[in-house]
């Protein structure tokens, strides 16, 4: 019987391996930028065309490569960073596994020009499908220029899975920002299709953060800086008033490497406890420096997920550092003129928080003591895991369904399932011309022949708008009313790329938005049935909601947009409605084929039948 197991040819093996490292043009951007940083460059330029599909070029003024090194750099697992196994546990550079250039060469056409400062001539290498097509001496500036052209040209199936240009450009901008934030002392620029998107002069970390996030944050950043024998934490968190309803700008770096960590994110969230709303997310750019032997950065191909030797200590440090920074920020006394005059005179309000008082408060915390004293890093006292016991609750994304409760005197009867969802056909049971009642400016009570309906006005309106917008995106466009005074909105680069992608779908929903310059847009028209005057906030909030709406791949871009718009424009709980408005909500709700639930599955109303009401009163 013939043997059936055989080794894969090199070109196929390389393409399979490349899939781990180069998933999209942004993956190559990350690897090439990190290589430029490792080369000691002080000036790094990124140039992309067609969102990186036709060209990704990185030009740096680093130390360059010799002719032999330039050729060797494209071999798999060829690296200058690791010579012995111990080196793997003391990694201080960005790239180290020697897979980046080999992976790029396996799925693209690559051109490399490089010259060491002391050499007279540089080296030019052209590679296609892992094969060296040309290698020759050339004139070149000191440093390295590497071009990746026509990514996935030899793997058409992979190329077909790339998203639209605005979507891919957004990923490139994200990777660019992460590297640029890590190294504020280096000049970075990003040019897309000949238009400069970023021009980031070398400077301090705060200057770099403001350059990227926007000047509006200049006075809204709180400095975080704590140094211990075990680890250092530094960076910035946004003041509580910068918190957003959706996940905003949140960056964690360990030894200057961007990482994703829901665990450490939770540490920051708990530090903001009681300072921001529970459904809000703070802004932060935080750097952790610690001994490389305390972490494993090789657990994931993109190196964005790492393992800590003792993550509980890291969690406690991050939480304490952010709490301390926020405490420092809020020690200045302020007067609230809406307070009663007698309250204004209380010591807690009128007298400043002295240094002695501050020291006595911080010193009383055992966590703070171990955090600041030398050689006490591993002696944080256990407090029944008080900092950690609720962290898993943070990941329960969906709100628990609230059961209706009715209280009579001291007895509470819990209503947990005896209600029935109304099928659409029973909507005729609503008594025609009956007077509707609004309860707590949130619920509409509508009498029926056999009881009453309790309609949640916001969820019901969300269902109505979702159906209307879905219809609009599938052909029946919503009419647009031209604005007499068009409004201009300016967005960060990554948000601008996203909005570019949404413009056609927004037009079907009645919003005429046109590009205006680099990252600016002009709102020329809005839906005819929407109140005017708040267009700029509407677009900004829409982009923010869309960015973080759902990572679930089952939702298309259009579906996400429709859900965001329905949620955003629905009348809110707490809003007073007239009799006519309540009637309109109830009537339009029951025109839907799925009137009983919102797009996310929450009930829009509950029916209370007469026989059940009788049983509640023991009748």
Short mmCIF file of C-alpha atoms in Angstrom, two decimals, residues 219-401:
data_model
loop_
_atom_site.label_atom_id
_atom_site.label_comp_id
_atom_site.label_asym_id
_atom_site.label_seq_id
_atom_site.Cartn_x
_atom_site.Cartn_y
_atom_site.Cartn_z
CA UNK A 219 -7.52 70.00 28.97
CA UNK A 220 -9.33 66.72 29.68
CA UNK A 221 -6.47 64.31 30.30
CA UNK A 222 -5.41 63.17 33.77
CA UNK A 223 -1.77 62.14 34.14
CA UNK A 224 -1.14 58.61 35.48
CA UNK A 225 2.37 57.86 36.76
CA UNK A 226 3.36 55.29 39.37
CA UNK A 227 6.77 53.65 39.73
CA UNK A 228 7.58 50.56 41.80
CA UNK A 229 10.37 48.02 41.92
CA UNK A 230 8.14 45.52 40.10
CA UNK A 231 6.60 47.62 37.35
CA UNK A 232 5.93 51.17 36.15
CA UNK A 233 2.63 52.56 34.92
CA UNK A 234 2.30 55.84 33.06
CA UNK A 235 0.00 57.51 30.55
CA UNK A 236 -3.31 59.31 30.64
CA UNK A 237 -6.96 58.70 31.45
CA UNK A 238 -9.77 61.00 30.38
CA UNK A 239 -11.63 63.01 33.00
CA UNK A 240 -15.02 61.49 33.84
CA UNK A 241 -16.85 63.92 31.54
CA UNK A 242 -15.06 62.41 28.50
CA UNK A 243 -16.65 58.98 29.06
CA UNK A 244 -18.79 57.80 26.17
CA UNK A 245 -21.84 55.57 25.96
CA UNK A 246 -19.92 53.25 23.69
CA UNK A 247 -16.33 52.04 23.89
CA UNK A 248 -14.22 55.02 22.96
CA UNK A 249 -10.47 55.43 22.66
CA UNK A 250 -8.93 52.78 24.91
CA UNK A 251 -5.29 51.75 24.52
CA UNK A 252 -3.14 49.46 26.66
CA UNK A 253 0.58 49.01 25.97
CA UNK A 254 2.94 46.59 27.70
CA UNK A 255 6.63 47.36 27.10
CA UNK A 256 5.49 49.69 24.29
CA UNK A 257 3.53 46.90 22.58
CA UNK A 258 -0.23 47.38 22.05
CA UNK A 259 -2.25 44.62 23.70
CA UNK A 260 -5.88 43.65 24.10
CA UNK A 261 -6.92 42.70 27.61
CA UNK A 262 -10.50 42.63 28.83
CA UNK A 263 -9.09 41.80 32.28
CA UNK A 264 -7.00 44.99 32.56
CA UNK A 265 -9.76 47.01 30.95
CA UNK A 266 -11.97 45.91 33.82
CA UNK A 267 -9.34 47.17 36.28
CA UNK A 268 -9.67 50.65 34.76
CA UNK A 269 -13.46 50.42 34.75
CA UNK A 270 -13.55 49.62 38.46
CA UNK A 271 -11.21 52.56 39.17
CA UNK A 272 -13.87 54.82 37.60
CA UNK A 273 -16.62 53.22 39.69
CA UNK A 274 -19.17 55.77 40.94
CA UNK A 275 -17.52 58.48 38.80
CA UNK A 276 -19.15 57.64 35.48
CA UNK A 277 -22.45 55.98 34.53
CA UNK A 278 -22.42 52.19 34.55
CA UNK A 279 -23.08 52.05 30.81
CA UNK A 280 -20.28 54.51 29.94
CA UNK A 281 -16.68 53.81 28.98
CA UNK A 282 -13.66 55.95 29.95
CA UNK A 283 -10.86 57.11 27.68
CA UNK A 284 -7.36 55.88 28.49
CA UNK A 285 -3.88 55.52 27.00
CA UNK A 286 -1.85 53.52 29.52
CA UNK A 287 1.67 52.06 29.34
CA UNK A 288 2.97 49.28 31.57
CA UNK A 289 6.71 48.64 31.77
CA UNK A 290 7.96 45.48 33.48
CA UNK A 291 10.64 42.82 33.17
CA UNK A 292 10.10 40.94 29.84
CA UNK A 293 10.66 37.67 31.68
CA UNK A 294 7.38 38.32 33.56
CA UNK A 295 5.32 38.10 30.37
CA UNK A 296 4.90 35.80 27.38
CA UNK A 297 4.27 37.75 24.18
CA UNK A 298 4.45 34.74 21.89
CA UNK A 299 1.04 33.26 22.65
CA UNK A 300 -0.66 34.78 19.58
CA UNK A 301 0.54 35.36 15.99
CA UNK A 302 -0.32 39.10 16.09
CA UNK A 303 1.32 39.47 19.54
CA UNK A 304 -1.71 41.51 20.66
CA UNK A 305 -2.59 39.00 23.36
CA UNK A 306 0.00 38.27 26.04
CA UNK A 307 0.21 36.31 29.28
CA UNK A 308 1.41 37.77 32.59
CA UNK A 309 3.20 35.66 35.16
CA UNK A 310 0.97 37.17 37.86
CA UNK A 311 -1.94 39.03 36.34
CA UNK A 312 -3.61 39.68 39.71
CA UNK A 313 -0.73 41.95 40.73
CA UNK A 314 -0.93 43.77 37.39
CA UNK A 315 -4.70 44.18 37.86
CA UNK A 316 -4.25 45.64 41.35
CA UNK A 317 -1.51 48.03 40.20
CA UNK A 318 -3.50 49.33 37.25
CA UNK A 319 -6.57 49.87 39.38
CA UNK A 320 -4.62 51.61 42.15
CA UNK A 321 -2.68 53.84 39.74
CA UNK A 322 -5.82 55.06 37.98
CA UNK A 323 -7.64 55.59 41.29
CA UNK A 324 -4.71 57.57 42.63
CA UNK A 325 -4.56 59.75 39.50
CA UNK A 326 -8.29 60.45 39.64
CA UNK A 327 -8.03 61.29 43.36
CA UNK A 328 -5.25 63.79 42.62
CA UNK A 329 -7.37 65.31 39.87
CA UNK A 330 -10.41 65.80 42.09
CA UNK A 331 -8.80 67.21 45.29
CA UNK A 332 -9.38 70.85 44.32
CA UNK A 333 -12.50 72.17 46.11
CA UNK A 334 -15.32 73.48 43.93
CA UNK A 335 -18.59 75.21 44.76
CA UNK A 336 -21.85 74.04 43.25
CA UNK A 337 -24.20 77.02 43.20
CA UNK A 338 -27.21 74.74 42.97
CA UNK A 339 -26.49 73.53 46.53
CA UNK A 340 -28.28 74.85 49.58
CA UNK A 341 -26.33 77.71 51.21
CA UNK A 342 -26.06 75.79 54.51
CA UNK A 343 -24.45 72.86 52.74
CA UNK A 344 -21.96 75.23 51.12
CA UNK A 345 -20.61 76.13 54.58
CA UNK A 346 -19.80 72.57 55.59
CA UNK A 347 -16.09 71.83 56.08
CA UNK A 348 -16.17 69.14 53.42
CA UNK A 349 -17.14 71.73 50.81
CA UNK A 350 -15.57 74.96 51.95
CA UNK A 351 -12.15 73.80 53.16
CA UNK A 352 -9.46 72.49 50.81
CA UNK A 353 -8.22 68.92 51.05
CA UNK A 354 -4.79 69.42 52.65
CA UNK A 355 -1.68 67.38 51.94
CA UNK A 356 -1.78 65.96 55.47
CA UNK A 357 -5.34 64.78 54.97
CA UNK A 358 -4.49 63.34 51.61
CA UNK A 359 -1.54 61.40 53.01
CA UNK A 360 -3.60 60.04 55.89
CA UNK A 361 -6.27 58.81 53.49
CA UNK A 362 -3.90 57.16 51.01
CA UNK A 363 -1.72 55.70 53.76
CA UNK A 364 -4.72 53.99 55.32
CA UNK A 365 -5.12 51.82 52.25
CA UNK A 366 -3.12 48.61 52.57
CA UNK A 367 -3.14 48.27 48.80
CA UNK A 368 -1.60 51.70 48.38
CA UNK A 369 1.10 50.91 50.96
CA UNK A 370 2.21 47.75 49.18
CA UNK A 371 1.93 49.58 45.88
CA UNK A 372 4.36 52.35 46.81
CA UNK A 373 6.81 50.75 49.23
CA UNK A 374 9.97 49.23 47.83
CA UNK A 375 10.12 45.45 47.38
CA UNK A 376 6.51 44.96 48.46
CA UNK A 377 5.13 44.10 45.05
CA UNK A 378 4.39 40.48 45.89
CA UNK A 379 2.87 41.19 49.28
CA UNK A 380 -0.48 42.68 48.35
CA UNK A 381 -2.76 41.53 51.12
CA UNK A 382 -5.64 39.30 50.06
CA UNK A 383 -9.00 40.94 50.69
CA UNK A 384 -11.25 38.07 49.69
CA UNK A 385 -10.53 39.07 46.09
CA UNK A 386 -12.55 42.24 46.57
CA UNK A 387 -11.10 43.81 43.44
CA UNK A 388 -11.80 40.73 41.36
CA UNK A 389 -14.94 39.08 42.63
CA UNK A 390 -17.28 40.96 40.28
CA UNK A 391 -15.10 41.15 37.19
CA UNK A 392 -16.88 38.36 35.34
CA UNK A 393 -20.14 40.27 35.71
CA UNK A 394 -18.69 42.86 33.37
CA UNK A 395 -18.91 40.46 30.44
CA UNK A 396 -22.64 39.76 30.76
CA UNK A 397 -23.37 42.01 27.81
CA UNK A 398 -27.11 41.62 27.65
CA UNK A 399 -29.29 43.23 30.26
CA UNK A 400 -31.37 40.81 32.25
CA UNK A 401 -35.02 40.95 31.37
#
